[in-house]
Coordinates of C-alpha atoms and ligand atoms in Angstrom, one line a residue:
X1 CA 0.0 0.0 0.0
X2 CA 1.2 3.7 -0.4
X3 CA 1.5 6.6 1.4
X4 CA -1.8 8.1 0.5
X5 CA -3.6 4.8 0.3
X6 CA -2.6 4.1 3.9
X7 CA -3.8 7.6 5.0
X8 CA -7.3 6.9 3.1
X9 CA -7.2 3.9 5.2
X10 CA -6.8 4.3 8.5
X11 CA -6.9 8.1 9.4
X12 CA -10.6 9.5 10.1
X13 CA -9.5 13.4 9.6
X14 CA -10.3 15.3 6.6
X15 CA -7.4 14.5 4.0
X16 CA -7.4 16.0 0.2
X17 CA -5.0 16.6 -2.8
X18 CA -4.2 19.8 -4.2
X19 CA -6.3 21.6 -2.1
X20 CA -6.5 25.3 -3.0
X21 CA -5.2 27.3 0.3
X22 CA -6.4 31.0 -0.1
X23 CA -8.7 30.1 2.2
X24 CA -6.9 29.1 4.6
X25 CA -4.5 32.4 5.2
X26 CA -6.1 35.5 6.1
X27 CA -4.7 37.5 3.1
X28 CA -6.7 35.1 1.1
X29 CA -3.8 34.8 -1.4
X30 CA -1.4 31.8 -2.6
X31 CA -1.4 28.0 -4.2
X32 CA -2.8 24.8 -3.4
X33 CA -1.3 22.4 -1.0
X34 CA -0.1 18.9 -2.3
X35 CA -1.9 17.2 0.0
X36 CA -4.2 18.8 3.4
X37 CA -4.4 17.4 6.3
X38 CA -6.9 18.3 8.9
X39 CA -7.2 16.1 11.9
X40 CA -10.1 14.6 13.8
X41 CA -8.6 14.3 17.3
X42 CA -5.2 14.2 18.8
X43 CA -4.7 10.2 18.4
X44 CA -5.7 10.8 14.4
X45 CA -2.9 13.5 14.5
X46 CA -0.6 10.7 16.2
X47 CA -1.4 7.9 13.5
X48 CA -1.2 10.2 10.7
X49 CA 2.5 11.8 11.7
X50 CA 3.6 7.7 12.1
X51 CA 2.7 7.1 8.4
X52 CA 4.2 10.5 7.0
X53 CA 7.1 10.4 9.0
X54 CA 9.2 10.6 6.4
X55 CA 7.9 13.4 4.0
X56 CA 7.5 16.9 4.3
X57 CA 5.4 18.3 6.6
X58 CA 4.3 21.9 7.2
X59 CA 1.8 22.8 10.0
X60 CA -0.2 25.9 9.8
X61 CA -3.0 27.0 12.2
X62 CA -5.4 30.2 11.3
X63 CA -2.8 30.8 8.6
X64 CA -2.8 34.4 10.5
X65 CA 1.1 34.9 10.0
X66 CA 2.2 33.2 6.9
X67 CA 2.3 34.3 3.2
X68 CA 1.5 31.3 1.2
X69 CA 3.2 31.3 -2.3
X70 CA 1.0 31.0 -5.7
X71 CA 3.2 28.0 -6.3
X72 CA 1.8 26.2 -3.6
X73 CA 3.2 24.1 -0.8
X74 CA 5.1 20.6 -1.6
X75 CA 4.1 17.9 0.6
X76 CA 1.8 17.7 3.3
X77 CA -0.3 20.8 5.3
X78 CA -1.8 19.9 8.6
X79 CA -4.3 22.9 9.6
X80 CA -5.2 22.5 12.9
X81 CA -7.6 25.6 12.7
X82 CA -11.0 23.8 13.1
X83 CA -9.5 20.5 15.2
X84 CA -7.3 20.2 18.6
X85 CA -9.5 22.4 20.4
X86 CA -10.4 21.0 23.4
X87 CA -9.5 22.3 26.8
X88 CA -9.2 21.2 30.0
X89 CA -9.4 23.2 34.0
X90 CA -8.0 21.4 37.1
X91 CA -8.3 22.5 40.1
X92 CA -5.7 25.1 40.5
X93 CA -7.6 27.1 38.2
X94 CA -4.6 25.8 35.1
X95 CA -5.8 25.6 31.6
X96 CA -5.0 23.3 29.3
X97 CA -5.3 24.5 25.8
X98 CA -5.2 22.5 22.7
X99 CA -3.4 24.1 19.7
X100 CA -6.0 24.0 17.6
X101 CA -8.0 26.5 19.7
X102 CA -8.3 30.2 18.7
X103 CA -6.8 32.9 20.5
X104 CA -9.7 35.0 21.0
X105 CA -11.8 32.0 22.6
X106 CA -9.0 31.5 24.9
X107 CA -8.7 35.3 26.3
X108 CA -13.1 34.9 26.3
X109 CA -12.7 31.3 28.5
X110 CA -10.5 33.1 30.8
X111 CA -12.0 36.4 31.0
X112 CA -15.1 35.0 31.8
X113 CA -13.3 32.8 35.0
X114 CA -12.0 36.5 35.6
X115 CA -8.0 34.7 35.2
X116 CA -5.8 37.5 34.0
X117 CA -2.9 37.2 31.7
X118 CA -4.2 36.2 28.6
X119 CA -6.8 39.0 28.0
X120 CA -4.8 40.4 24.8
X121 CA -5.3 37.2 23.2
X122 CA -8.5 38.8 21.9
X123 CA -7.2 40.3 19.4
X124 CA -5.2 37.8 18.0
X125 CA -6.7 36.2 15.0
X126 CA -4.7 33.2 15.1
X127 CA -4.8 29.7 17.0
X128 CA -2.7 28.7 20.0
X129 CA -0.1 26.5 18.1
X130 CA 0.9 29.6 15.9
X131 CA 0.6 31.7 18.5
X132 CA 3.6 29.9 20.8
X133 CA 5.4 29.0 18.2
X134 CA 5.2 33.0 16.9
X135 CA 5.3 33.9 20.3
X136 CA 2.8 35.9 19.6
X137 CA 2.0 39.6 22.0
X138 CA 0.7 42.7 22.2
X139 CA -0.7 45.3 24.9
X140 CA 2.3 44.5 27.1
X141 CA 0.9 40.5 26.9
X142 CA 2.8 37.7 25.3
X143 CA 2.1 34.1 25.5
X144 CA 5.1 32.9 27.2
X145 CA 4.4 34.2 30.1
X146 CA 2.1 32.4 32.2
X147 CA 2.7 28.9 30.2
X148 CA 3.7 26.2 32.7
X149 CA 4.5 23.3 30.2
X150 CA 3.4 22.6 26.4
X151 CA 3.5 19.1 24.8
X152 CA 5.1 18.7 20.9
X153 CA 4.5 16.4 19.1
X154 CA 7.4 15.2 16.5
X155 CA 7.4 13.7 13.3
X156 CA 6.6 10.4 14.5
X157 CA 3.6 11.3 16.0
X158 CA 5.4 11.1 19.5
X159 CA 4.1 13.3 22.2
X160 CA 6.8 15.1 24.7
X161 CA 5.7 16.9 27.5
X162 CA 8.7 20.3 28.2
X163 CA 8.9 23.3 30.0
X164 CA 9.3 26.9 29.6
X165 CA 12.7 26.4 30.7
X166 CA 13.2 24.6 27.8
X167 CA 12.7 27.3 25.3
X168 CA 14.8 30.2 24.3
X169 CA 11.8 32.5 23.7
X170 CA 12.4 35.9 22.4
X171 CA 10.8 39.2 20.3
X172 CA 8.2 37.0 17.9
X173 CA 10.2 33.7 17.8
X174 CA 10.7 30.6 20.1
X175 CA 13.5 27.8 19.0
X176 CA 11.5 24.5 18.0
X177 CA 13.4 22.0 16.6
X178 CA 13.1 21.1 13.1
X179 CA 9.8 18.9 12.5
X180 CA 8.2 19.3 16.2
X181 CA 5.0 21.0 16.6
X182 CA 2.6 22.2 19.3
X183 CA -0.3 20.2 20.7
X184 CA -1.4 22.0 23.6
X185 CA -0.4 23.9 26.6
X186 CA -0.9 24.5 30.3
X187 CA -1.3 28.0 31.5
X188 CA -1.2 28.8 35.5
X189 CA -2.9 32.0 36.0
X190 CA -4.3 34.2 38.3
X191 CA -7.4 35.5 39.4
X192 CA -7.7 39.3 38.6
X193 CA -8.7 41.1 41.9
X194 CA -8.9 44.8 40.8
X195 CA -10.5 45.2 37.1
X196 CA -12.8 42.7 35.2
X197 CA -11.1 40.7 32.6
X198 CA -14.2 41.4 29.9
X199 CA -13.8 44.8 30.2
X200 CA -10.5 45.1 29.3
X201 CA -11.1 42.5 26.5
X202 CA -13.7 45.0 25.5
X203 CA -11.1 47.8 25.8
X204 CA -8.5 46.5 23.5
X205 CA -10.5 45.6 20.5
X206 CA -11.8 48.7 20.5
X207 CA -8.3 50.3 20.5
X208 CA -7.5 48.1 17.8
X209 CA -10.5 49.2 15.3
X210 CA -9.2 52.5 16.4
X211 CA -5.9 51.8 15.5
X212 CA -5.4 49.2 12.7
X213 CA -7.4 48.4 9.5
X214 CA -9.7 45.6 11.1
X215 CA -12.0 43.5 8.6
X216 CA -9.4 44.2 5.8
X217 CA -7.3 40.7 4.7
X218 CA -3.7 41.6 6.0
X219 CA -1.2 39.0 8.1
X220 CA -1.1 42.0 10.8
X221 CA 2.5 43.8 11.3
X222 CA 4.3 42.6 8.3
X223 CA 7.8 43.5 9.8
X224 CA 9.2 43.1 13.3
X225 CA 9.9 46.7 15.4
X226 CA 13.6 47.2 14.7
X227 CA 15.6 48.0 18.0
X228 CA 14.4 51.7 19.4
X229 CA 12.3 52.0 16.7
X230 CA 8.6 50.9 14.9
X231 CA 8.2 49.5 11.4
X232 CA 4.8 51.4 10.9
X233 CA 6.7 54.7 11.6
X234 CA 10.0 53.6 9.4
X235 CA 7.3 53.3 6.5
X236 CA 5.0 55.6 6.9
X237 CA 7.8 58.7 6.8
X238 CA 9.2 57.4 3.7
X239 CA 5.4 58.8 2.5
X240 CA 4.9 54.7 1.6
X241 CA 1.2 54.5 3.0
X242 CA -1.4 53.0 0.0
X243 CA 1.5 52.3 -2.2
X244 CA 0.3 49.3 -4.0
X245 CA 1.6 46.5 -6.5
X246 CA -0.9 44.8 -8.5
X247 CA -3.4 44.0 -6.0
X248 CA -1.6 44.6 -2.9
X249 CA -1.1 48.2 -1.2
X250 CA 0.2 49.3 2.4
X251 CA -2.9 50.4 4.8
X252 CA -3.6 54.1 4.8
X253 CA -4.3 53.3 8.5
X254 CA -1.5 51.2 9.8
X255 CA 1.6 51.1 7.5
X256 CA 3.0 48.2 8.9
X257 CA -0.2 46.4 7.5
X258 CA -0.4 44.9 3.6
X259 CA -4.2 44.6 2.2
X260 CA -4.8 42.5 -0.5
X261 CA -7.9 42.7 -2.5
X262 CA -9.6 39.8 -4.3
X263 CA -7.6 37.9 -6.6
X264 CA -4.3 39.8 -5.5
X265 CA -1.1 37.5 -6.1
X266 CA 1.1 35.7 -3.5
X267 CA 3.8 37.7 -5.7
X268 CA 2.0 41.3 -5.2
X269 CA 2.5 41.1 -1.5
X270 CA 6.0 39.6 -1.9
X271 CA 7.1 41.7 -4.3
X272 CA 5.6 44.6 -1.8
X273 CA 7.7 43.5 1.1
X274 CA 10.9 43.7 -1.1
X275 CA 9.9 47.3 -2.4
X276 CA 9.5 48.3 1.5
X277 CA 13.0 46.5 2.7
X278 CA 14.6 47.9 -0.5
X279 CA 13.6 52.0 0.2
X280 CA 14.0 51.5 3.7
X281 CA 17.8 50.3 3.6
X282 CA 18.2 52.5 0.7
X283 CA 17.1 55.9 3.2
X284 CA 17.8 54.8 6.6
X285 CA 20.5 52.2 6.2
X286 CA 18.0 49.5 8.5
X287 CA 16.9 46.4 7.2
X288 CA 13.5 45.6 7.7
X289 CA 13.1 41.8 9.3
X290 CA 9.7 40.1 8.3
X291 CA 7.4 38.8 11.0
X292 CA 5.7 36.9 8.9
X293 CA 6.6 33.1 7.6
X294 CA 6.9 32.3 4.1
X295 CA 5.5 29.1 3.1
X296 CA 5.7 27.4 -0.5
X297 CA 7.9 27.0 -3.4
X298 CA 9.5 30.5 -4.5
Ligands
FAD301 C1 -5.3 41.5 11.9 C2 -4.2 40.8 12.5 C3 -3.7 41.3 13.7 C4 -2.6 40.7 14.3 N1 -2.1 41.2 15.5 C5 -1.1 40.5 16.1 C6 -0.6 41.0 17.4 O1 -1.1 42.0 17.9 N2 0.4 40.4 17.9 C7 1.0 39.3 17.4 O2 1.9 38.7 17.9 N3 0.5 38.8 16.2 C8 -0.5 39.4 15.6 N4 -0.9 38.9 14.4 C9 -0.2 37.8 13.7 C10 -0.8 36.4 14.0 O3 -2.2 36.5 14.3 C11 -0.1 35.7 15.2 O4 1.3 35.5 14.9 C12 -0.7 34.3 15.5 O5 -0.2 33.9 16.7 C13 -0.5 33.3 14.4 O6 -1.2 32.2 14.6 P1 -1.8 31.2 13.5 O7 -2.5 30.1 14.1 O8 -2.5 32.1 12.5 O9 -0.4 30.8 12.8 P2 0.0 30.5 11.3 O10 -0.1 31.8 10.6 O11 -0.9 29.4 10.8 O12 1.4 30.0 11.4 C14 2.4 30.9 11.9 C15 3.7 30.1 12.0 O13 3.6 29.2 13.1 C16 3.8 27.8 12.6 N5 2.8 27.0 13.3 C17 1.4 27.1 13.2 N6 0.9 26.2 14.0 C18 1.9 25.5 14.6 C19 2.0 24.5 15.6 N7 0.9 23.9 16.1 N8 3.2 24.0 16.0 C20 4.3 24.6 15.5 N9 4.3 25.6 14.5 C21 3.1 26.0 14.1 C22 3.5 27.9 11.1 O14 4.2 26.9 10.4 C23 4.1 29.3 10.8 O15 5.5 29.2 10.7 C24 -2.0 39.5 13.7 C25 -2.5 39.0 12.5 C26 -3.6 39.7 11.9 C27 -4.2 39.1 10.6

């Protein structure tokens, strides 16, 4: 039997060829995948990862960070965006999340338990695997911080259980080695005493439609904050704001934020990031670092 007629076999997730992935990123752009994976539970996960071991593999979540490219992605995609999202409480008020899970439901199942720490997950439009392994922040948040232990699973479809310790976390990146991903992870946090966790859930998504082009397909800040300094500001004094290639143009409202419109190219955006590095070097001698993960054959 082959690869693929083992997996039609004996896994019960959702598992097709050449699947187009536009909708699976939130800039609605890019190829297909060779093959998509979507699990139906963690032990589905396990046995598919035992019969792929060796082949490529590419996890993606909400696909809230990645630029997918229009020549699509060899091998297989697991998108854990609508599985893994079960969650469990013990009783010293610790989460366990699965990394399937979204960030905003997290910050709401928390928030509602009045547990702070994990409030400015709302506005995070991503799921909890991409979000550790982006470490993933904002209003003085990041997810690190209250995580107690996560479990990876490796290409085997293995599970290991490690610490925070274990990690060298730092600005938008964790170390993970090569072919392990997140399952889950336990958060110890603490009851908030002074303020109500909904309200200031409520607070920061209203600073954000303030602040950033909401509703609009974008990956969020394109670029990582150079040291002293913002991206946003870098790119907005070099009077960059709405430039646009094919159909992909810097937000008038946040100019760290690409918008692509309907049936804009993986290559637009690309192609955008490139002219913004490029001026950027060329008139303040800094080169731009991209936040965001490419994914796909160049
Ligand atoms: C409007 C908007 C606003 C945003 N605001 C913020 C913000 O304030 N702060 C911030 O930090 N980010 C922000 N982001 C970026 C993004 O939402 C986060 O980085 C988020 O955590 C990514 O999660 P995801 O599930 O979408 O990951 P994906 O985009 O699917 O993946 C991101 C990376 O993680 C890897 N990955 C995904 N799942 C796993 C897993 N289970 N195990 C291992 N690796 C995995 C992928 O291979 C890829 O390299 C914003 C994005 C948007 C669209």
């Amino acid at each position: 039997m082959n690869i693929t007629e083992r997996i039609k076999q004996d896994i019960r997730g959702k598992f097709r060829e050449n699947v187009s992935l536009k909708d699976y990123n939130t800039w609605k752009v890019g190829g297909c995948a060779q093959y998509l994976y979507e699990p139906y539970d963690l032990e589905d996960l396990k046995s598919f990862l035992n019969i792929t071991k060796k082949e490529k593999i590419t996890f993606i979540g909400n696909g809230s960070n990645v630029l997918i490219r229009d020549k699509g992605v060899e091998g297989y995609v697991v998108c854990l965006k609508d599985s893994l999202n079960k969650y469990y409480k013990n009783n010293k008020k610790q989460y366990t999340f699965e990394a399937g899970l979204s960030c905003m439901k997290i910050a709401q199942i928390t928030a509602k338990n009045n547990l702070t720490g994990l409030e400015f997950l709302c506005g995070i439009p991503g799921s909890l695997g991409g979000a550790l392994r982006m470490n993933a922040g904002c209003n003085n948040g990041s997810i690190w911080e209250n995580v107690l232990n996560v479990t990876i699973i490796n290409k085997e479809g293995a599970l290991i259980k490690k610490y925070k310790k274990d990690f060298d976390i730092s600005y938008r990146n964790v170390n993970l080695e090569n072919g392990n991903f997140f399952i889950s992870a336990k958060f110890d946090l603490v009851e908030n005493g002074l303020n109500n966790s909904e309200d200031i859930i409520k607070k920061f998504l209203k600073d954000r439609r303030a602040n950033q082009p909401t509703g609009l397909p974008s990956c969020g800040s394109v670029f990582k904050n150079p040291k002293d300094n913002y991206a946003a500001s870098l790119i907005e004094s070099l009077g960059l704001k709405s430039h646009r290639i094919g159909g992909a143009y810097i937000s008038e409202k946040h100019a760290n934020f690409i918008i692509t419109e309907k049936n804009s190219k993986s290559d637009d955006v690309e192609d955008l990031i490139s002219h913004i590095q490029k001026k950027v070097f060329e008139k303040m001698n800094i080169l731009l670092e991209t936040e965001v993960k490419f994914i796909g054959k160049k």
